[in-house]
């Protein structure tokens, strides 16, 4: 046991920790290998939506996992982001795409702040229900007022092609790298925020609001900051979803189901964990594909798309129940345990051979 | 607000000049106090004064016309049986409850309702009866939270780690680490607070309250639910905090044993009234206190013997 601690300390003092090495490897793969080797299907239908959903999950995790404020309105903020970016792009053509993207995040944050105001008075279920208001209001407004979709009768928008500094990003690899870069930068900044005093304030408000108030945490400001930052990230995820993944979206695509999907991601992946958000998003994206492959192999033609969708819902619902009972901390806790075991075995091997 | 010092083997030493009619105050008997500790506290300015505090919840009286003066630098216990109003008193001082009448004076600032969000800035810290740690944060982070009211850098500065944000973070960390050392919490420093043994969590909460060097520290049943050894350790830590940092301490307790050895003065509440106020020896011998604790049997002093 003491040897283990020593080893952990040794690793800690050196710059290259195992987790850093792991992240570095992931980066090399994500930037150096995947864009050149992966098929268009893998990039367009799996990795791009995975990245967008992962960012949305990071956003919701800031609010729900870290600051403890339940929200059922994530899809609404995705929609606000997507439609805001579309309108910035449409109405100010000279604005570079990255600016529209950030401004869209700011608009989503502003809307998030407004719908976060009830959190100053409401808690738990009551707050969750009040965030539903955001969900229904935004969807209604985007359909009702044609201005948002440039007078499209059903509120559908076509995303402009992606371009960075004049260079057009066409093709699946370009869209993937665009998504990846945005998600990496946004996640990096979020990690910085969560590691700072503001991040501690989030957790303090979540774990004991009265004590937080007594020691001087600005509780109201902290909650609003969580709503703002969360909506900003979710809004940007909405832009990626609309511009890089679907490219044609309608308000209906950001319905309550999408909000629940993001909530499931953070519950399955792990609350208050950035890695959990990514693991959960990977699971939600890959799992249906896996299920359809397995279903096809086992049942052949019986397993059509209708059956697939039903079985997906049943299995995901079941998994959530199992998870909440067996591993409330989500996939990330499983991965942590696995890592611990691996490192313990590695340590034992090392000791035997050295 | 003059403090009238009367003394005697079985009398209260400190009662307020205008003692309320009907309040159970035993008659003062005996000579004036010899020059000593109370003279000194008499001269010192009161840090916390409660004037005529009353509080009721829908007809149930929790506190009734409570007057209390806490002198700078003393360890003051407020004891009483369950439901005597001790926690309500602390919640009034920390602003969680708004009294129906009366004034709370912190130093020379008077409040009808103490503003909880400014409590830390006013130099007051408190702990809670049933632990109020931030369970998801490490011990170090919990203790650093105690300095949150000093933090000025906004979240954008924190993200980009501006020089100011970096300095604040470093200062907080250094102060928190010093406090962790002071309370012998180093082995638990990087552990998540929620998973620690109860007694250690109590000490972490004490560290979080002390790290901002409050002028006044309110402890809500600090010895409840910990083992006897931990009790003595904690008592030692509380005394050290007062001696090292000059913190004035008000603690609520119903375990009288530890309190009697630790406190300079003890106030006793029963059914929302203050029935006694004095040095531990005087309170221990007070007939009203004995009645409150043991019913009306006048002989049994066992529970009051430290």
XYZ file of C-alpha atoms in Angstrom:
660
model
C 0.000 0.000 0.000
C 2.715 2.436 0.946
C 4.572 1.516 -2.185
C 1.506 2.476 -4.138
C 1.350 5.851 -2.476
C 5.033 6.396 -3.121
C 4.584 5.512 -6.719
C 1.643 7.866 -7.011
C 3.740 10.646 -5.540
C 6.592 9.913 -7.883
C 4.271 10.085 -10.831
C 2.734 13.254 -9.510
C 5.996 15.136 -9.239
C 7.006 14.350 -12.788
C 5.481 16.537 -15.459
C 4.184 13.689 -17.577
C 1.409 12.114 -15.543
C -0.379 9.068 -16.972
C -3.570 11.064 -17.521
C -1.650 13.779 -19.347
C 0.058 11.170 -21.460
C -3.343 9.677 -22.227
C -4.744 13.027 -23.286
C -1.681 13.687 -25.440
C -2.174 10.317 -27.167
C -5.833 11.139 -27.749
C -4.833 14.442 -29.327
C -2.338 12.792 -31.630
C -4.980 10.303 -32.717
C -7.770 12.867 -33.039
C -5.739 15.348 -35.083
C -3.021 13.260 -36.704
C -4.681 9.979 -37.549
C -8.478 10.146 -37.593
C -8.996 12.926 -40.181
C -6.792 11.085 -42.688
C -7.872 7.535 -42.171
C -11.471 7.559 -41.017
C -14.273 7.060 -43.506
C -16.726 9.839 -44.292
C -19.425 7.881 -42.535
C -17.418 7.605 -39.324
C -16.574 11.306 -39.377
C -19.969 12.658 -40.379
C -22.358 10.299 -38.669
C -20.465 9.385 -35.527
C -17.596 11.664 -34.582
C -19.123 15.041 -35.444
C -22.396 14.475 -33.547
C -20.386 12.911 -30.742
C -18.319 16.091 -30.407
C -21.350 18.377 -30.499
C -23.245 16.317 -27.937
C -20.162 16.030 -25.746
C -19.840 19.817 -25.654
C -23.534 20.181 -24.833
C -23.044 17.645 -22.065
C -20.029 19.558 -20.727
C -22.266 22.627 -20.670
C -25.091 20.903 -18.835
C -22.603 19.304 -16.481
C -21.350 22.732 -15.433
C -24.890 23.620 -14.438
C -26.256 20.350 -13.124
C -23.207 18.314 -12.170
C -21.103 21.073 -10.659
C -23.523 23.782 -9.582
C -26.352 21.389 -8.755
C -29.083 23.194 -10.693
C -31.232 20.775 -12.657
C -32.160 21.874 -16.157
C -34.442 20.315 -18.730
C -33.945 23.088 -21.245
C -30.600 22.214 -22.846
C -32.038 21.668 -26.320
C -33.600 25.136 -26.176
C -30.185 26.700 -25.623
C -28.752 24.605 -28.447
C -31.515 25.992 -30.653
C -30.825 29.554 -29.525
C -27.157 29.069 -30.413
C -27.893 27.560 -33.804
C -30.457 30.177 -34.834
C -28.395 33.049 -33.450
C -25.327 31.966 -35.402
C -27.470 31.544 -38.516
C -28.845 35.056 -38.172
C -25.491 36.676 -37.405
C -24.108 34.964 -40.462
C -27.075 35.931 -42.622
C -27.504 39.529 -41.557
C -23.869 40.534 -41.088
C -22.207 38.688 -43.977
C -18.785 40.208 -43.340
C -18.690 38.701 -39.835
C -16.235 35.781 -39.718
C -17.808 32.462 -38.767
C -15.851 32.213 -35.516
C -17.260 35.554 -34.387
C -20.803 34.458 -35.202
C -20.124 31.311 -33.231
C -18.944 33.151 -30.126
C -21.721 35.744 -30.418
C -24.245 32.927 -30.720
C -22.845 31.540 -27.482
C -23.247 34.948 -25.867
C -26.873 35.166 -27.016
C -27.539 31.682 -25.653
C -25.885 32.723 -22.378
C -28.143 35.786 -22.168
C -31.253 33.674 -22.741
C -29.902 31.181 -20.223
C -29.489 33.932 -17.642
C -33.106 34.967 -18.069
C -34.356 31.424 -17.629
C -31.891 30.960 -14.779
C -33.510 33.692 -12.729
C -36.082 31.295 -11.198
C -33.138 29.329 -9.739
C -32.685 32.139 -7.263
C -35.927 31.061 -5.649
C -36.613 27.517 -6.833
C -34.767 24.285 -6.165
C -34.695 20.742 -7.462
C -37.827 19.575 -9.225
C -39.421 22.991 -9.134
C -36.449 24.494 -10.910
C -36.420 21.644 -13.438
C -40.034 22.354 -14.270
C -39.328 26.055 -14.679
C -36.498 25.288 -17.127
C -39.086 23.407 -19.159
C -40.511 26.843 -19.822
C -37.330 27.656 -21.737
C -37.712 24.469 -23.714
C -41.255 25.184 -24.840
C -40.910 28.929 -25.202
C -37.852 28.824 -27.459
C -39.262 26.116 -29.696
C -42.514 28.025 -29.990
C -40.809 31.359 -30.708
C -38.587 29.908 -33.415
C -41.571 28.392 -35.198
C -43.906 31.320 -34.627
C -41.664 34.178 -35.725
C -40.451 33.554 -39.256
C -37.789 36.247 -38.900
C -35.559 33.819 -37.025
C -35.455 31.426 -39.975
C -35.367 34.124 -42.655
C -39.079 33.680 -43.438
C -39.026 29.956 -43.857
C -42.624 28.809 -43.256
C -41.643 25.832 -41.088
C -38.680 27.448 -39.391
C -36.080 25.365 -41.211
C -32.614 26.854 -41.630
C -29.818 25.829 -43.973
C -26.434 26.322 -42.443
C -23.818 28.197 -44.469
C -20.656 26.329 -45.443
C -17.958 26.420 -42.788
C -15.025 28.690 -43.425
C -12.114 29.803 -41.312
C -10.062 32.823 -42.369
C -11.345 32.601 -45.913
C -10.555 28.915 -46.280
C -13.633 26.840 -47.005
C -13.985 23.692 -44.942
C -15.806 21.303 -47.203
C -15.862 17.581 -46.753
C -16.191 15.454 -43.705
C -12.589 15.799 -42.407
C -12.807 19.599 -42.495
C -16.062 19.674 -40.551
C -14.683 17.162 -38.087
C -11.501 19.148 -37.429
C -13.534 22.347 -37.065
C -15.786 20.675 -34.495
C -12.884 19.074 -32.706
C -11.004 22.351 -32.369
C -13.999 24.271 -31.045
C -14.789 21.499 -28.561
C -11.175 21.240 -27.403
C -10.818 24.987 -26.836
C -14.198 25.309 -25.113
C -13.526 22.288 -22.911
C -10.075 23.571 -22.013
C -11.483 26.935 -20.914
C -14.237 25.191 -18.971
C -11.714 23.039 -17.138
C -9.802 26.185 -16.240
C -12.967 27.786 -14.890
C -13.933 24.722 -12.887
C -10.459 24.529 -11.361
C -10.643 28.144 -10.203
C -12.461 29.744 -7.312
C -15.624 29.997 -9.402
C -15.589 26.238 -9.865
C -15.243 25.738 -6.117
C -18.141 28.133 -5.612
C -20.292 26.017 -7.938
C -19.649 22.899 -5.880
C -20.102 24.787 -2.620
C -23.533 26.017 -3.708
C -24.412 22.497 -4.820
C -23.240 20.756 -1.647
C -24.462 23.178 1.013
C -26.078 26.393 -0.028
C -26.557 27.758 3.505
C -22.953 27.156 4.490
C -21.821 28.685 1.198
C -23.839 31.798 1.926
C -22.513 32.032 5.483
C -18.865 31.962 4.408
C -19.533 34.617 1.814
C -20.078 32.848 -1.500
C -22.151 35.194 -3.659
C -24.838 32.547 -4.112
C -27.036 34.413 -6.580
C -24.132 35.466 -8.752
C -22.694 31.960 -8.659
C -25.961 30.394 -9.810
C -26.367 32.917 -12.601
C -22.764 32.407 -13.669
C -23.432 28.671 -13.873
C -26.515 29.283 -16.011
C -24.631 31.720 -18.231
C -21.545 29.570 -18.771
C -23.641 26.457 -19.243
C -25.924 28.074 -21.815
C -22.913 29.540 -23.599
C -21.374 26.097 -24.042
C -24.668 24.446 -24.937
C -25.349 27.251 -27.427
C -22.025 26.669 -29.143
C -22.760 22.949 -29.186
C -26.012 23.867 -30.929
C -24.074 25.771 -33.589
C -21.857 22.752 -34.185
C -24.901 20.485 -34.294
C -26.606 22.679 -36.884
C -23.638 23.887 -38.930
C -21.246 20.947 -38.894
C -23.437 17.902 -38.343
C -26.998 18.250 -39.726
C -26.534 21.400 -41.818
C -30.302 21.688 -42.159
C -32.226 21.985 -38.920
C -35.708 22.850 -37.782
C -36.892 23.898 -34.304
C -38.376 20.435 -33.845
C -34.880 18.982 -33.872
C -34.279 20.739 -30.564
C -37.234 19.296 -28.717
C -37.552 17.919 -25.210
C -36.175 14.549 -26.340
C -32.877 16.233 -27.133
C -32.821 17.872 -23.687
C -33.388 14.502 -22.076
C -30.710 12.950 -24.270
C -28.164 15.426 -22.944
C -29.341 14.857 -19.396
C -28.948 11.091 -19.910
C -25.448 11.643 -21.245
C -24.296 13.334 -18.078
C -26.072 10.855 -15.832
C -24.682 7.839 -17.658
C -21.270 9.410 -18.150
C -20.944 10.838 -14.668
C -22.165 13.989 -12.995
C -19.577 16.640 -12.256
C -17.038 15.060 -14.574
C -15.750 16.429 -17.855
C -14.464 13.022 -18.903
C -17.853 11.631 -17.999
C -19.507 14.004 -20.446
C -17.374 12.642 -23.261
C -17.825 9.027 -22.220
C -21.579 9.490 -21.941
C -21.790 11.191 -25.338
C -19.750 8.390 -26.928
C -22.070 5.859 -25.363
C -25.242 7.603 -26.534
C -23.925 7.956 -30.088
C -22.324 4.563 -30.496
C -24.805 2.486 -28.563
C -27.697 2.630 -31.089
C -25.340 1.622 -33.882
C -24.023 -1.256 -31.842
C -27.529 -2.302 -30.969
C -28.634 -2.302 -34.592
C -25.596 -4.351 -35.642
C -26.171 -6.871 -32.894
C -29.886 -6.954 -33.621
C -29.276 -7.513 -37.301
C -26.840 -10.292 -36.658
C -29.113 -12.070 -34.216
C -32.561 -11.498 -35.638
C -31.947 -10.722 -39.276
C -34.766 -8.952 -41.045
C -37.097 -8.788 -38.060
C -34.922 -6.017 -36.666
C -36.110 -3.068 -38.738
C -35.723 0.566 -37.872
C -38.977 0.738 -35.888
C -37.984 -2.154 -33.692
C -34.535 -0.630 -33.363
C -35.881 2.639 -32.048
C -38.154 0.923 -29.579
C -35.471 -1.419 -28.319
C -33.082 1.512 -28.046
C -35.434 3.350 -25.742
C -36.115 0.276 -23.683
C -32.462 -0.610 -23.281
C -31.341 2.939 -22.568
C -34.134 3.369 -20.039
C -33.138 0.113 -18.398
C -29.489 1.101 -18.377
C -30.223 4.378 -16.678
C -32.070 2.565 -13.920
C -29.249 0.061 -13.545
C -26.707 2.849 -13.504
C -28.481 4.929 -10.928
C -28.615 1.914 -8.643
C -25.285 0.222 -9.296
C -23.017 3.095 -10.225
C -24.501 6.482 -9.476
C -21.215 8.062 -10.438
C -21.517 6.869 -14.013
C -19.203 5.446 -16.654
C -16.367 7.623 -15.487
C -16.299 5.815 -12.128
C -16.041 2.467 -13.929
C -13.178 3.759 -16.031
C -11.444 5.149 -12.952
C -11.639 1.801 -11.211
C -10.333 0.037 -14.282
C -7.415 2.451 -14.490
C -6.622 1.932 -10.842
C -6.532 -1.813 -11.292
C -4.364 -1.578 -14.365
C -1.892 0.698 -12.629
C -1.838 -1.594 -9.612
C -1.049 -4.577 -11.827
C 1.544 -2.550 -13.687
C 3.125 -1.572 -10.387
C 3.218 -5.184 -9.269
C 4.823 -6.263 -12.535
C 7.364 -3.484 -12.282
C 8.328 -4.492 -8.782
C 8.724 -8.101 -9.847
C 10.996 -7.321 -12.743
C 13.027 -4.404 -11.502
C -25.641 48.150 29.231
C -23.434 48.204 32.268
C -22.405 44.858 33.535
C -23.040 44.427 37.189
C -20.557 42.106 38.710
C -21.847 40.369 41.738
C -20.292 37.290 43.035
C -20.695 34.422 45.335
C -20.250 30.744 45.564
C -23.734 30.011 44.320
C -24.739 33.149 42.499
C -24.510 34.566 39.063
C -21.564 36.775 38.513
C -22.695 38.722 35.543
C -26.232 39.833 35.119
C -27.425 42.800 33.253
C -28.412 45.865 35.159
C -31.986 45.782 34.016
C -32.799 42.189 34.758
C -36.220 41.377 33.483
C -38.901 40.774 36.021
C -39.842 37.146 36.141
C -36.518 35.906 34.836
C -35.169 33.220 37.059
C -32.180 34.870 38.635
C -31.014 33.597 41.962
C -30.330 36.251 44.530
C -26.834 37.547 44.565
C -25.091 36.875 47.783
C -21.603 37.472 48.922
C -18.826 39.919 48.528
C -17.834 41.689 45.312
C -15.442 39.791 43.166
C -11.794 39.945 44.043
C -9.587 41.635 41.512
C -9.150 39.069 38.786
C -10.236 37.758 35.490
C -13.646 39.345 35.366
C -12.261 42.800 36.043
C -10.282 42.473 32.894
C -13.218 41.325 30.817
C -15.297 44.109 32.263
C -12.936 46.615 30.792
C -12.793 44.921 27.399
C -15.331 45.946 24.802
C -18.125 43.522 24.067
C -17.722 41.939 20.642
C -21.214 40.550 20.439
C -24.236 41.921 22.235
C -27.750 40.580 22.041
C -30.396 42.970 23.287
C -33.844 41.714 24.098
C -33.931 39.085 21.356
C -37.242 37.288 20.955
C -38.122 34.734 18.329
C -41.134 32.536 17.832
C -42.270 30.087 15.208
C -45.997 30.197 14.724
C -46.826 30.612 18.378
C -44.000 28.470 19.722
C -41.574 30.685 21.530
C -37.995 29.770 20.728
C -36.284 32.715 22.369
C -37.706 35.117 24.872
C -36.097 38.455 25.632
C -32.542 37.167 25.535
C -29.759 39.507 26.553
C -26.203 38.375 26.152
C -22.835 40.034 26.053
C -19.752 38.323 24.740
C -16.479 39.980 25.549
C -13.569 40.109 23.150
C -11.251 37.156 23.535
C -13.429 34.945 25.692
C -14.722 31.458 25.121
C -18.365 31.643 25.888
C -20.607 28.608 26.069
C -24.343 28.622 25.714
C -25.775 25.458 27.182
C -29.209 24.146 27.791
C -31.373 21.065 27.367
C -32.712 20.027 23.972
C -35.121 22.558 22.581
C -33.898 25.304 24.862
C -33.322 27.618 21.912
C -29.557 27.357 21.613
C -29.442 26.749 17.875
C -32.068 29.416 17.283
C -29.830 31.840 19.120
C -26.895 31.016 16.866
C -29.082 31.271 13.783
C -30.200 34.713 14.868
C -26.597 35.814 15.297
C -25.662 34.450 11.863
C -28.724 35.960 10.242
C -30.414 32.734 9.221
C -33.364 33.708 11.418
C -34.818 37.147 11.768
C -35.768 37.810 15.387
C -39.250 39.164 16.119
C -37.697 41.859 18.234
C -34.359 42.927 19.569
C -31.017 43.964 18.195
C -27.803 42.079 17.489
C -24.688 44.194 17.906
C -21.532 42.973 16.204
C -18.858 45.259 17.564
C -20.547 48.619 17.286
C -22.781 47.743 14.349
C -26.359 47.003 15.272
C -28.665 44.806 13.208
C -32.314 43.908 13.470
C -31.580 41.155 10.956
C -27.939 40.211 10.517
C -27.109 40.058 6.790
C -25.902 36.486 6.260
C -24.161 37.232 2.983
C -22.025 39.888 4.702
C -21.325 37.775 7.758
C -17.818 36.767 6.715
C -16.946 40.346 5.811
C -18.122 41.396 9.270
C -15.590 38.985 10.761
C -17.985 36.267 11.862
C -17.632 32.577 11.001
C -19.674 29.610 12.136
C -19.890 25.865 12.013
C -23.028 23.784 11.858
C -24.438 21.138 14.116
C -24.766 18.447 11.464
C -21.672 19.259 9.436
C -21.929 21.569 6.488
C -18.842 20.642 4.534
C -18.766 20.771 0.772
C -18.631 17.020 0.374
C -17.450 17.009 -3.222
C -14.412 19.201 -2.571
C -11.078 18.156 -1.148
C -10.114 19.194 2.368
C -7.784 21.848 0.974
C -10.506 23.242 -1.285
C -12.971 23.265 1.595
C -10.589 25.262 3.732
C -9.797 27.607 0.834
C -13.533 28.236 0.524
C -13.325 29.886 3.927
C -11.488 32.781 2.268
C -13.960 33.228 -0.558
C -15.083 36.638 0.635
C -11.586 37.982 0.015
C -11.685 36.967 -3.641
C -12.149 39.804 -6.081
C -11.033 38.479 -9.462
C -13.959 37.809 -11.813
C -14.468 34.527 -13.607
C -12.871 35.710 -16.846
C -9.714 36.689 -14.971
C -9.820 33.301 -13.303
C -10.043 31.505 -16.657
C -7.108 33.349 -18.169
C -5.313 33.302 -14.780
C -4.564 37.004 -14.615
C -1.795 38.112 -12.210
C -4.445 39.142 -9.705
C -6.289 35.831 -9.907
C -3.004 33.972 -9.567
C -1.999 36.018 -6.518
C -5.363 35.536 -4.832
C -5.253 31.808 -5.480
C -1.725 31.526 -4.113
C -2.571 33.561 -1.014
C -5.673 31.495 -0.310
C -3.773 28.284 -0.752
C -0.972 29.363 1.560
C -3.398 30.457 4.270
C -5.417 27.261 3.921
C -2.310 25.115 4.118
C -1.176 26.922 7.252
C -4.573 26.325 8.855
C -4.525 22.667 7.827
C -1.184 22.338 9.565
C -2.467 24.175 12.627
C -5.286 21.660 13.011
C -3.114 18.650 12.105
C -5.059 17.809 8.976
C -2.103 17.323 6.618
C -2.711 13.610 6.013
C -6.210 14.363 4.775
C -5.319 17.466 2.786
C -6.030 16.104 -0.681
C -8.822 13.731 0.301
C -12.420 14.390 -0.653
C -14.104 15.760 2.448
C -17.251 13.650 2.170
C -15.398 10.388 2.716
C -13.553 11.320 5.908
C -14.423 10.125 9.413
C -16.893 12.295 11.281
C -14.392 13.648 13.774
C -11.990 14.684 11.022
C -14.814 16.370 9.116
C -15.602 18.368 12.240
C -12.005 19.554 12.323
C -12.122 20.430 8.621
C -15.173 22.536 9.270
C -13.348 24.248 12.101
C -10.438 24.918 9.758
C -12.738 26.372 7.125
C -14.261 28.692 9.723
C -10.914 29.710 11.211
C -8.934 30.258 8.027
C -10.359 33.737 7.511
C -9.231 34.646 11.066
C -12.709 35.695 12.158
C -13.089 37.982 15.139
C -16.056 35.937 16.278
C -16.439 32.201 15.803
C -19.759 30.506 16.444
C -19.627 26.760 17.030
C -22.892 24.840 16.886
C -22.498 21.700 19.020
C -18.874 21.103 18.039
C -18.627 18.050 20.291
C -21.820 16.291 19.262
C -21.308 12.815 17.906
C -17.528 12.566 18.274
C -15.619 10.136 20.457
C -14.273 11.138 23.842
C -10.693 11.356 22.574
C -11.758 13.506 19.655
C -13.736 15.659 22.038
C -10.661 16.484 24.054
C -8.639 17.063 20.890
C -11.255 19.393 19.506
C -11.499 21.270 22.774
C -7.737 21.731 22.678
C -7.960 23.013 19.116
C -10.662 25.486 20.080
C -8.571 26.757 22.962
C -5.509 26.990 20.714
C -7.480 28.986 18.192
C -8.426 31.505 20.823
C -4.918 31.685 22.255
C -3.159 31.892 18.897
C -5.487 34.088 16.882
C -7.363 35.887 19.651
C -10.641 34.656 18.222
C -13.669 35.185 20.408
C -15.642 31.967 20.528
C -19.285 31.319 21.260
C -20.156 27.662 21.423
C -23.387 25.856 21.899
C -23.392 22.516 23.577
C -25.492 20.230 25.621
C -22.592 18.044 26.652
C -21.688 19.994 29.739
C -18.603 18.047 30.701
C -16.243 19.407 28.053
C -17.771 22.846 28.080
C -17.158 23.494 31.745
C -13.444 22.934 31.377
C -13.163 24.937 28.193
C -15.269 28.039 28.669
C -14.527 31.256 30.474
C -18.189 31.921 31.003
C -21.344 29.934 30.473
C -24.860 31.096 29.737
C -27.703 28.690 30.318
C -30.906 28.650 28.302
C -34.087 26.840 29.164
C -37.357 27.099 27.290
C -36.067 30.093 25.372
C -35.059 32.058 28.446
C -31.655 32.751 29.842
C -31.714 31.307 33.328
C -28.104 31.733 34.315
C -24.910 33.359 33.153
C -21.531 33.159 34.851
C -18.318 31.260 35.328
C -18.525 27.480 35.037
C -18.289 27.065 38.800
C -21.095 29.458 39.443
C -23.336 27.946 36.816
C -22.639 24.477 38.092
C -23.848 25.470 41.516
C -26.836 27.411 40.273
C -30.128 26.049 41.519
C -32.106 27.120 38.449
C -29.642 25.317 36.201
C -29.794 22.171 38.246
C -33.570 22.296 38.086
C -33.564 22.772 34.342
C -31.245 19.867 33.750
C -32.431 17.419 36.314
C -36.020 18.330 36.852
C -36.789 19.480 40.364
C -34.696 17.025 42.314
C -32.348 19.414 44.034
C -29.733 17.005 45.227
C -28.446 15.392 42.039
C -25.559 17.308 40.597
C -23.974 14.341 38.879
C -24.548 15.470 35.331
C -23.091 18.847 36.046
C -19.875 17.567 37.461
C -17.220 17.933 34.829
